């Protein structure tokens, strides 16, 4: 027995509750089979924020070629990033309040704006003439550093690091 065409919904009709229910079931099925990585939204936001910038990407030095993380019992870690124009070295120390302190140095030494893209609110500082900078309290999670010239009269390209996980 075949149903008359009048009983079948048309492709031009708006979605109804049964359509939304089916879409919810499909979403739940994919979420269970292949869940989205927790840090994916932060990485996407970061990439969208810097996609149109003229930037130079710093790479981890050869001895640090795995994803950067500062978790567990480790209390302090030093990480070095290199690009063609700038070397960025940071030290990460755990704070008692659950945040981390990030101290950094730029080589060659210079004043630059340093932005820590993390969570909803990015943090920003200016390095001193010796290239030193510090972020006293950085929330745990995914973060990235962007190093920019301090003003329009300054020359040089922005440099961005790979993702850090604190």
GROMACS .gro file of N, CA, C and O in nm, residues 6-125:
model
  480
    6UNK      N    1  -0.003   1.362  -0.085
    6UNK     CA    2  -0.051   1.470   0.002
    6UNK      C    3  -0.009   1.447   0.147
    6UNK      O    4   0.002   1.541   0.225
    7UNK      N    5   0.014   1.320   0.187
    7UNK     CA    6   0.051   1.290   0.325
    7UNK      C    7   0.200   1.309   0.352
    7UNK      O    8   0.244   1.312   0.467
    8UNK      N    9   0.282   1.317   0.251
    8UNK     CA   10   0.427   1.334   0.267
    8UNK      C   11   0.461   1.482   0.277
    8UNK      O   12   0.407   1.564   0.204
    9UNK      N   13   0.552   1.516   0.369
    9UNK     CA   14   0.591   1.657   0.378
    9UNK      C   15   0.671   1.700   0.255
    9UNK      O   16   0.744   1.621   0.196
   10UNK      N   17   0.656   1.821   0.219
   10UNK     CA   18   0.728   1.877   0.105
   10UNK      C   19   0.864   1.929   0.151
   10UNK      O   20   0.880   1.973   0.265
   11UNK      N   21   0.961   1.923   0.064
   11UNK     CA   22   1.095   1.975   0.096
   11UNK      C   23   1.091   2.126   0.118
   11UNK      O   24   1.183   2.182   0.179
   12UNK      N   25   0.989   2.192   0.071
   12UNK     CA   26   0.978   2.337   0.086
   12UNK      C   27   0.915   2.379   0.217
   12UNK      O   28   0.915   2.497   0.251
   13UNK      N   29   0.862   2.285   0.294
   13UNK     CA   30   0.796   2.317   0.419
   13UNK      C   31   0.900   2.348   0.527
   13UNK      O   32   1.010   2.293   0.526
   14UNK      N   33   0.865   2.434   0.622
   14UNK     CA   34   0.959   2.462   0.732
   14UNK      C   35   0.975   2.340   0.822
   14UNK      O   36   0.891   2.251   0.824
   15UNK      N   37   1.086   2.338   0.897
   15UNK     CA   38   1.110   2.228   0.990
   15UNK      C   39   1.005   2.230   1.101
   15UNK      O   40   0.964   2.337   1.146
   16UNK      N   41   0.965   2.111   1.145
   16UNK     CA   42   0.870   2.103   1.256
   16UNK      C   43   0.935   2.030   1.374
   16UNK      O   44   1.053   1.996   1.369
   17UNK      N   45   0.858   2.005   1.478
   17UNK     CA   46   0.911   1.942   1.599
   17UNK      C   47   0.971   1.804   1.573
   17UNK      O   48   1.072   1.768   1.633
   18UNK      N   49   0.912   1.727   1.484
   18UNK     CA   50   0.967   1.594   1.455
   18UNK      C   51   1.103   1.607   1.383
   18UNK      O   52   1.194   1.528   1.408
   19UNK      N   53   1.116   1.706   1.297
   19UNK     CA   54   1.246   1.731   1.231
   19UNK      C   55   1.352   1.769   1.334
   19UNK      O   56   1.464   1.716   1.331
   20UNK      N   57   1.317   1.860   1.425
   20UNK     CA   58   1.412   1.902   1.528
   20UNK      C   59   1.447   1.786   1.621
   20UNK      O   60   1.563   1.772   1.663
   21UNK      N   61   1.350   1.700   1.652
   21UNK     CA   62   1.377   1.581   1.734
   21UNK      C   63   1.476   1.487   1.666
   21UNK      O   64   1.569   1.436   1.730
   22UNK      N   65   1.457   1.465   1.537
   22UNK     CA   66   1.549   1.379   1.461
   22UNK      C   67   1.689   1.441   1.456
   22UNK      O   68   1.789   1.372   1.474
   23UNK      N   69   1.697   1.570   1.434
   23UNK     CA   70   1.828   1.638   1.432
   23UNK      C   71   1.896   1.629   1.568
   23UNK      O   72   2.019   1.610   1.576
   24UNK      N   73   1.821   1.641   1.677
   24UNK     CA   74   1.878   1.625   1.812
   24UNK      C   75   1.935   1.485   1.831
   24UNK      O   76   2.043   1.468   1.889
   25UNK      N   77   1.862   1.382   1.784
   25UNK     CA   78   1.910   1.244   1.795
   25UNK      C   79   2.039   1.224   1.716
   25UNK      O   80   2.132   1.157   1.762
   26UNK      N   81   2.047   1.282   1.598
   26UNK     CA   82   2.169   1.271   1.515
   26UNK      C   83   2.285   1.341   1.585
   26UNK      O   84   2.397   1.287   1.593
   27UNK      N   85   2.262   1.460   1.641
   27UNK     CA   86   2.366   1.532   1.714
   27UNK      C   87   2.417   1.450   1.832
   27UNK      O   88   2.537   1.436   1.852
   28UNK      N   89   2.325   1.392   1.909
   28UNK     CA   90   2.363   1.311   2.026
   28UNK      C   91   2.443   1.187   1.984
   28UNK      O   92   2.539   1.149   2.051
   29UNK      N   93   2.405   1.128   1.871
   29UNK     CA   94   2.477   1.011   1.821
   29UNK      C   95   2.622   1.047   1.787
   29UNK      O   96   2.716   0.978   1.826
   30UNK      N   97   2.641   1.159   1.716
   30UNK     CA   98   2.777   1.200   1.681
   30UNK      C   99   2.855   1.246   1.804
   30UNK      O  100   2.975   1.222   1.813
   31UNK      N  101   2.790   1.310   1.899
   31UNK     CA  102   2.859   1.353   2.021
   31UNK      C  103   2.909   1.233   2.100
   31UNK      O  104   3.017   1.237   2.159
   32UNK      N  105   2.834   1.124   2.100
   32UNK     CA  106   2.876   1.004   2.171
   32UNK      C  107   2.986   0.930   2.095
   32UNK      O  108   3.082   0.881   2.154
   33UNK      N  109   2.975   0.922   1.963
   33UNK     CA  110   3.071   0.846   1.882
   33UNK      C  111   3.202   0.921   1.860
   33UNK      O  112   3.308   0.860   1.856
   34UNK      N  113   3.195   1.052   1.844
   34UNK     CA  114   3.315   1.131   1.813
   34UNK      C  115   3.301   1.270   1.876
   34UNK      O  116   3.273   1.368   1.809
   35UNK      N  117   3.323   1.280   2.009
   35UNK     CA  118   3.301   1.409   2.076
   35UNK      C  119   3.401   1.515   2.030
   35UNK      O  120   3.514   1.485   1.992
   36UNK      N  121   3.357   1.639   2.034
   36UNK     CA  122   3.441   1.752   1.998
   36UNK      C  123   3.547   1.772   2.106
   36UNK      O  124   3.516   1.768   2.225
   37UNK      N  125   3.675   1.793   2.068
   37UNK     CA  126   3.778   1.822   2.169
   37UNK      C  127   3.741   1.947   2.248
   37UNK      O  128   3.694   2.047   2.191
   38UNK      N  129   3.764   1.946   2.378
   38UNK     CA  130   3.724   2.056   2.466
   38UNK      C  131   3.788   2.188   2.425
   38UNK      O  132   3.728   2.294   2.437
   39UNK      N  133   3.912   2.186   2.375
   39UNK     CA  134   3.982   2.310   2.342
   39UNK      C  135   3.952   2.362   2.202
   39UNK      O  136   3.998   2.469   2.164
   40UNK      N  137   3.874   2.289   2.123
   40UNK     CA  138   3.847   2.329   1.985
   40UNK      C  139   3.785   2.469   1.972
   40UNK      O  140   3.831   2.548   1.890
   41UNK      N  141   3.682   2.506   2.050
   41UNK     CA  142   3.627   2.641   2.035
   41UNK      C  143   3.730   2.752   2.059
   41UNK      O  144   3.734   2.851   1.986
   42UNK      N  145   3.819   2.734   2.160
   42UNK     CA  146   3.923   2.834   2.185
   42UNK      C  147   4.020   2.844   2.067
   42UNK      O  148   4.060   2.954   2.028
   43UNK      N  149   4.058   2.731   2.011
   43UNK     CA  150   4.149   2.733   1.896
   43UNK      C  151   4.085   2.798   1.774
   43UNK      O  152   4.150   2.873   1.702
   44UNK      N  153   3.958   2.771   1.751
   44UNK     CA  154   3.887   2.832   1.637
   44UNK      C  155   3.878   2.983   1.656
   44UNK      O  156   3.904   3.059   1.563
   45UNK      N  157   3.841   3.028   1.778
   45UNK     CA  158   3.833   3.172   1.803
   45UNK      C  159   3.968   3.240   1.780
   45UNK      O  160   3.976   3.346   1.721
   46UNK      N  161   4.075   3.175   1.825
   46UNK     CA  162   4.208   3.232   1.806
   46UNK      C  163   4.241   3.241   1.657
   46UNK      O  164   4.287   3.345   1.610
   47UNK      N  165   4.219   3.134   1.583
   47UNK     CA  166   4.251   3.136   1.440
   47UNK      C  167   4.169   3.240   1.366
   47UNK      O  168   4.220   3.307   1.275
   48UNK      N  169   4.043   3.256   1.401
   48UNK     CA  170   3.962   3.359   1.337
   48UNK      C  171   4.012   3.500   1.370
   48UNK      O  172   4.010   3.589   1.287
   49UNK      N  173   4.062   3.518   1.493
   49UNK     CA  174   4.110   3.649   1.533
   49UNK      C  175   4.238   3.688   1.461
   49UNK      O  176   4.263   3.806   1.437
   50UNK      N  177   4.322   3.591   1.425
   50UNK     CA  178   4.451   3.625   1.364
   50UNK      C  179   4.459   3.591   1.215
   50UNK      O  180   4.563   3.613   1.154
   51UNK      N  181   4.353   3.542   1.155
   51UNK     CA  182   4.362   3.495   1.017
   51UNK      C  183   4.399   3.604   0.917
   51UNK      O  184   4.463   3.577   0.817
   52UNK      N  185   4.359   3.727   0.942
   52UNK     CA  186   4.388   3.834   0.847
   52UNK      C  187   4.509   3.918   0.886
   52UNK      O  188   4.541   4.015   0.818
   53UNK      N  189   4.573   3.884   0.997
   53UNK     CA  190   4.691   3.959   1.038
   53UNK      C  191   4.813   3.911   0.961
   53UNK      O  192   4.823   3.795   0.924
   54UNK      N  193   4.905   4.001   0.938
   54UNK     CA  194   5.032   3.960   0.881
   54UNK      C  195   5.117   3.917   0.999
   54UNK      O  196   5.165   3.998   1.077
   55UNK      N  197   5.131   3.788   1.016
   55UNK     CA  198   5.200   3.737   1.134
   55UNK      C  199   5.309   3.640   1.094
   55UNK      O  200   5.313   3.588   0.985
   56UNK      N  201   5.395   3.620   1.189
   56UNK     CA  202   5.501   3.521   1.177
   56UNK      C  203   5.474   3.419   1.286
   56UNK      O  204   5.449   3.455   1.400
   57UNK      N  205   5.474   3.293   1.253
   57UNK     CA  206   5.443   3.190   1.351
   57UNK      C  207   5.573   3.138   1.411
   57UNK      O  208   5.661   3.092   1.339
   58UNK      N  209   5.582   3.146   1.543
   58UNK     CA  210   5.699   3.091   1.614
   58UNK      C  211   5.678   2.942   1.633
   58UNK      O  212   5.566   2.895   1.652
   59UNK      N  213   5.787   2.868   1.627
   59UNK     CA  214   5.781   2.724   1.647
   59UNK      C  215   5.853   2.688   1.776
   59UNK      O  216   5.947   2.755   1.817
   60UNK      N  217   5.809   2.577   1.837
   60UNK     CA  218   5.881   2.525   1.952
   60UNK      C  219   6.021   2.486   1.908
   60UNK      O  220   6.040   2.439   1.797
   61UNK      N  221   6.119   2.505   1.994
   61UNK     CA  222   6.254   2.462   1.960
   61UNK      C  223   6.256   2.311   1.945
   61UNK      O  224   6.168   2.240   1.994
   62UNK      N  225   6.356   2.257   1.879
   62UNK     CA  226   6.361   2.116   1.840
   62UNK      C  227   6.339   2.020   1.957
   62UNK      O  228   6.276   1.917   1.942
   63UNK      N  229   6.391   2.052   2.075
   63UNK     CA  230   6.378   1.959   2.187
   63UNK      C  231   6.240   1.964   2.251
   63UNK      O  232   6.211   1.889   2.341
   64UNK      N  233   6.152   2.052   2.205
   64UNK     CA  234   6.019   2.066   2.264
   64UNK      C  235   5.913   2.052   2.156
   64UNK      O  236   5.832   2.141   2.136
   65UNK      N  237   5.911   1.941   2.086
   65UNK     CA  238   5.825   1.928   1.970
   65UNK      C  239   5.688   1.868   1.999
   65UNK      O  240   5.612   1.841   1.909
   66UNK      N  241   5.652   1.848   2.125
   66UNK     CA  242   5.519   1.797   2.158
   66UNK      C  243   5.431   1.912   2.206
   66UNK      O  244   5.479   2.022   2.232
   67UNK      N  245   5.301   1.887   2.216
   67UNK     CA  246   5.208   1.990   2.262
   67UNK      C  247   5.250   2.039   2.399
   67UNK      O  248   5.280   1.962   2.488
   68UNK      N  249   5.253   2.169   2.414
   68UNK     CA  250   5.301   2.229   2.538
   68UNK      C  251   5.195   2.217   2.646
   68UNK      O  252   5.080   2.253   2.626
   69UNK      N  253   5.235   2.165   2.761
   69UNK     CA  254   5.143   2.152   2.872
   69UNK      C  255   5.217   2.171   3.003
   69UNK      O  256   5.335   2.141   3.013
   70UNK      N  257   5.149   2.228   3.099
   70UNK     CA  258   5.206   2.246   3.233
   70UNK      C  259   5.105   2.199   3.334
   70UNK      O  260   5.039   2.277   3.399
   71UNK      N  261   5.088   2.069   3.343
   71UNK     CA  262   4.989   2.010   3.435
   71UNK      C  263   5.058   1.907   3.521
   71UNK      O  264   5.172   1.871   3.501
   72UNK      N  265   4.986   1.856   3.618
   72UNK     CA  266   5.039   1.750   3.701
   72UNK      C  267   5.123   1.806   3.814
   72UNK      O  268   5.100   1.915   3.864
   73UNK      N  269   5.225   1.728   3.854
   73UNK     CA  270   5.307   1.766   3.969
   73UNK      C  271   5.416   1.865   3.931
   73UNK      O  272   5.483   1.918   4.019
   74UNK      N  273   5.436   1.890   3.804
   74UNK     CA  274   5.540   1.980   3.760
   74UNK      C  275   5.512   2.122   3.809
   74UNK      O  276   5.405   2.176   3.787
   75UNK      N  277   5.607   2.184   3.879
   75UNK     CA  278   5.585   2.316   3.937
   75UNK      C  279   5.633   2.428   3.846
   75UNK      O  280   5.582   2.538   3.851
   76UNK      N  281   5.736   2.404   3.763
   76UNK     CA  282   5.790   2.509   3.677
   76UNK      C  283   5.836   2.446   3.547
   76UNK      O  284   5.886   2.333   3.545
   77UNK      N  285   5.820   2.520   3.438
   77UNK     CA  286   5.862   2.470   3.307
   77UNK      C  287   5.907   2.587   3.222
   77UNK      O  288   5.843   2.692   3.222
   78UNK      N  289   6.015   2.569   3.149
   78UNK     CA  290   6.065   2.672   3.059
   78UNK      C  291   6.046   2.622   2.916
   78UNK      O  292   6.078   2.508   2.884
   79UNK      N  293   5.992   2.711   2.831
   79UNK     CA  294   5.962   2.677   2.692
   79UNK      C  295   6.020   2.787   2.604
   79UNK      O  296   6.008   2.906   2.634
   80UNK      N  297   6.080   2.747   2.491
   80UNK     CA  298   6.138   2.843   2.398
   80UNK      C  299   6.072   2.828   2.261
   80UNK      O  300   6.056   2.717   2.212
   81UNK      N  301   6.035   2.943   2.202
   81UNK     CA  302   5.978   2.948   2.068
   81UNK      C  303   6.074   3.028   1.980
   81UNK      O  304   6.127   3.131   2.023
   82UNK      N  305   6.093   2.984   1.856
   82UNK     CA  306   6.177   3.056   1.761
   82UNK      C  307   6.099   3.090   1.636
   82UNK      O  308   6.020   3.010   1.588
   83UNK      N  309   6.124   3.211   1.583
   83UNK     CA  310   6.074   3.250   1.452
   83UNK      C  311   6.193   3.311   1.379
   83UNK      O  312   6.302   3.320   1.435
   84UNK      N  313   6.173   3.357   1.258
   84UNK     CA  314   6.286   3.412   1.184
   84UNK      C  315   6.337   3.543   1.242
   84UNK      O  316   6.453   3.577   1.226
   85UNK      N  317   6.250   3.617   1.313
   85UNK     CA  318   6.292   3.748   1.366
   85UNK      C  319   6.296   3.757   1.517
   85UNK      O  320   6.347   3.856   1.569
   86UNK      N  321   6.245   3.657   1.588
   86UNK     CA  322   6.230   3.672   1.732
   86UNK      C  323   6.236   3.536   1.802
   86UNK      O  324   6.186   3.436   1.750
   87UNK      N  325   6.299   3.534   1.917
   87UNK     CA  326   6.296   3.418   2.006
   87UNK      C  327   6.219   3.459   2.131
   87UNK      O  328   6.242   3.566   2.186
   88UNK      N  329   6.126   3.375   2.172
   88UNK     CA  330   6.044   3.400   2.291
   88UNK      C  331   6.069   3.285   2.387
   88UNK      O  332   6.047   3.169   2.353
   89UNK      N  333   6.115   3.317   2.507
   89UNK     CA  334   6.133   3.215   2.610
   89UNK      C  335   6.038   3.249   2.724
   89UNK      O  336   6.031   3.364   2.767
   90UNK      N  337   5.964   3.149   2.771
   90UNK     CA  338   5.874   3.172   2.884
   90UNK      C  339   5.899   3.067   2.992
   90UNK      O  340   5.941   2.955   2.963
   91UNK      N  341   5.875   3.108   3.115
   91UNK     CA  342   5.877   3.016   3.229
   91UNK      C  343   5.737   3.017   3.289
   91UNK      O  344   5.680   3.123   3.314
   92UNK      N  345   5.684   2.899   3.314
   92UNK     CA  346   5.548   2.884   3.368
   92UNK      C  347   5.560   2.827   3.509
   92UNK      O  348   5.623   2.723   3.529
   93UNK      N  349   5.503   2.898   3.606
   93UNK     CA  350   5.503   2.853   3.745
   93UNK      C  351   5.359   2.847   3.795
   93UNK      O  352   5.280   2.938   3.767
   94UNK      N  353   5.327   2.744   3.871
   94UNK     CA  354   5.192   2.729   3.928
   94UNK      C  355   5.174   2.825   4.045
   94UNK      O  356   5.264   2.839   4.128
   95UNK      N  357   5.061   2.893   4.050
   95UNK     CA  358   5.023   2.975   4.165
   95UNK      C  359   4.935   2.892   4.258
   95UNK      O  360   4.869   2.798   4.216
   96UNK      N  361   4.933   2.929   4.385
   96UNK     CA  362   4.852   2.855   4.483
   96UNK      C  363   4.703   2.867   4.457
   96UNK      O  364   4.625   2.783   4.499
   97UNK      N  365   4.660   2.974   4.385
   97UNK     CA  366   4.517   2.993   4.361
   97UNK      C  367   4.466   2.918   4.238
   97UNK      O  368   4.353   2.935   4.197
   98UNK      N  369   4.551   2.833   4.177
   98UNK     CA  370   4.508   2.754   4.061
   98UNK      C  371   4.542   2.817   3.927
   98UNK      O  372   4.527   2.753   3.824
   99UNK      N  373   4.587   2.941   3.926
   99UNK     CA  374   4.632   3.006   3.803
   99UNK      C  375   4.781   2.975   3.784
   99UNK      O  376   4.842   2.907   3.866
  100UNK      N  377   4.838   3.026   3.676
  100UNK     CA  378   4.982   3.014   3.655
  100UNK      C  379   5.043   3.152   3.635
  100UNK      O  380   4.976   3.245   3.590
  101UNK      N  381   5.170   3.165   3.670
  101UNK     CA  382   5.247   3.287   3.642
  101UNK      C  383   5.334   3.257   3.521
  101UNK      O  384   5.399   3.152   3.515
  102UNK      N  385   5.334   3.349   3.424
  102UNK     CA  386   5.416   3.333   3.304
  102UNK      C  387   5.514   3.449   3.299
  102UNK      O  388   5.473   3.566   3.289
  103UNK      N  389   5.644   3.419   3.309
  103UNK     CA  390   5.750   3.518   3.293
  103UNK      C  391   5.814   3.493   3.158
  103UNK      O  392   5.836   3.376   3.120
  104UNK      N  393   5.845   3.600   3.083
  104UNK     CA  394   5.900   3.581   2.950
  104UNK      C  395   6.010   3.678   2.916
  104UNK      O  396   6.027   3.782   2.979
  105UNK      N  397   6.085   3.640   2.812
  105UNK     CA  398   6.196   3.720   2.761
  105UNK      C  399   6.196   3.714   2.610
  105UNK      O  400   6.173   3.610   2.551
  106UNK      N  401   6.222   3.827   2.546
  106UNK     CA  402   6.231   3.836   2.401
  106UNK      C  403   6.376   3.854   2.360
  106UNK      O  404   6.450   3.929   2.424
  107UNK      N  405   6.418   3.789   2.253
  107UNK     CA  406   6.551   3.809   2.197
  107UNK      C  407   6.536   3.823   2.046
  107UNK      O  408   6.471   3.739   1.984
  108UNK      N  409   6.590   3.930   1.988
  108UNK     CA  410   6.665   4.036   2.054
  108UNK      C  411   6.574   4.116   2.148
  108UNK      O  412   6.454   4.129   2.124
  109UNK      N  413   6.637   4.167   2.255
  109UNK     CA  414   6.563   4.243   2.357
  109UNK      C  415   6.499   4.366   2.293
  109UNK      O  416   6.564   4.437   2.216
  110UNK      N  417   6.373   4.390   2.324
  110UNK     CA  418   6.300   4.504   2.267
  110UNK      C  419   6.168   4.523   2.339
  110UNK      O  420   6.116   4.431   2.400
  111UNK      N  421   6.113   4.645   2.329
  111UNK     CA  422   5.980   4.673   2.382
  111UNK      C  423   5.878   4.625   2.279
  111UNK      O  424   5.886   4.662   2.163
  112UNK      N  425   5.788   4.542   2.324
  112UNK     CA  426   5.681   4.491   2.239
  112UNK      C  427   5.554   4.475   2.321
  112UNK      O  428   5.559   4.458   2.442
  113UNK      N  429   5.441   4.481   2.254
  113UNK     CA  430   5.313   4.450   2.319
  113UNK      C  431   5.299   4.298   2.317
  113UNK      O  432   5.313   4.235   2.212
  114UNK      N  433   5.272   4.242   2.433
  114UNK     CA  434   5.255   4.097   2.445
  114UNK      C  435   5.111   4.071   2.486
  114UNK      O  436   5.066   4.121   2.589
  115UNK      N  437   5.039   3.995   2.405
  115UNK     CA  438   4.900   3.960   2.438
  115UNK      C  439   4.893   3.811   2.464
  115UNK      O  440   4.946   3.731   2.387
  116UNK      N  441   4.829   3.775   2.574
  116UNK     CA  442   4.803   3.635   2.607
  116UNK      C  443   4.656   3.611   2.577
  116UNK      O  444   4.568   3.660   2.648
  117UNK      N  445   4.628   3.539   2.468
  117UNK     CA  446   4.490   3.507   2.432
  117UNK      C  447   4.449   3.383   2.510
  117UNK      O  448   4.504   3.276   2.489
  118UNK      N  449   4.356   3.404   2.604
  118UNK     CA  450   4.313   3.293   2.689
  118UNK      C  451   4.169   3.317   2.731
  118UNK      O  452   4.131   3.427   2.764
  119UNK      N  453   4.091   3.213   2.727
  119UNK     CA  454   3.952   3.225   2.771
  119UNK      C  455   3.880   3.339   2.702
  119UNK      O  456   3.905   3.372   2.588
  120UNK      N  457   3.792   3.403   2.775
  120UNK     CA  458   3.712   3.512   2.719
  120UNK      C  459   3.785   3.645   2.717
  120UNK      O  460   3.762   3.727   2.630
  121UNK      N  461   3.874   3.667   2.815
  121UNK     CA  462   3.940   3.797   2.827
  121UNK      C  463   4.090   3.785   2.805
  121UNK      O  464   4.162   3.731   2.890
  122UNK      N  465   4.141   3.837   2.692
  122UNK     CA  466   4.285   3.832   2.671
  122UNK      C  467   4.357   3.924   2.770
  122UNK      O  468   4.301   4.023   2.817
  123UNK      N  469   4.481   3.890   2.801
  123UNK     CA  470   4.565   3.970   2.890
  123UNK      C  471   4.670   4.039   2.806
  123UNK      O  472   4.713   3.986   2.704
  124UNK      N  473   4.715   4.158   2.848
  124UNK     CA  474   4.812   4.233   2.768
  124UNK      C  475   4.911   4.305   2.858
  124UNK      O  476   4.873   4.361   2.961
  125UNK      N  477   5.039   4.300   2.818
  125UNK     CA  478   5.146   4.373   2.887
  125UNK      C  479   5.243   4.425   2.782
  125UNK      O  480   5.238   4.386   2.666
   0.00000   0.00000   0.00000
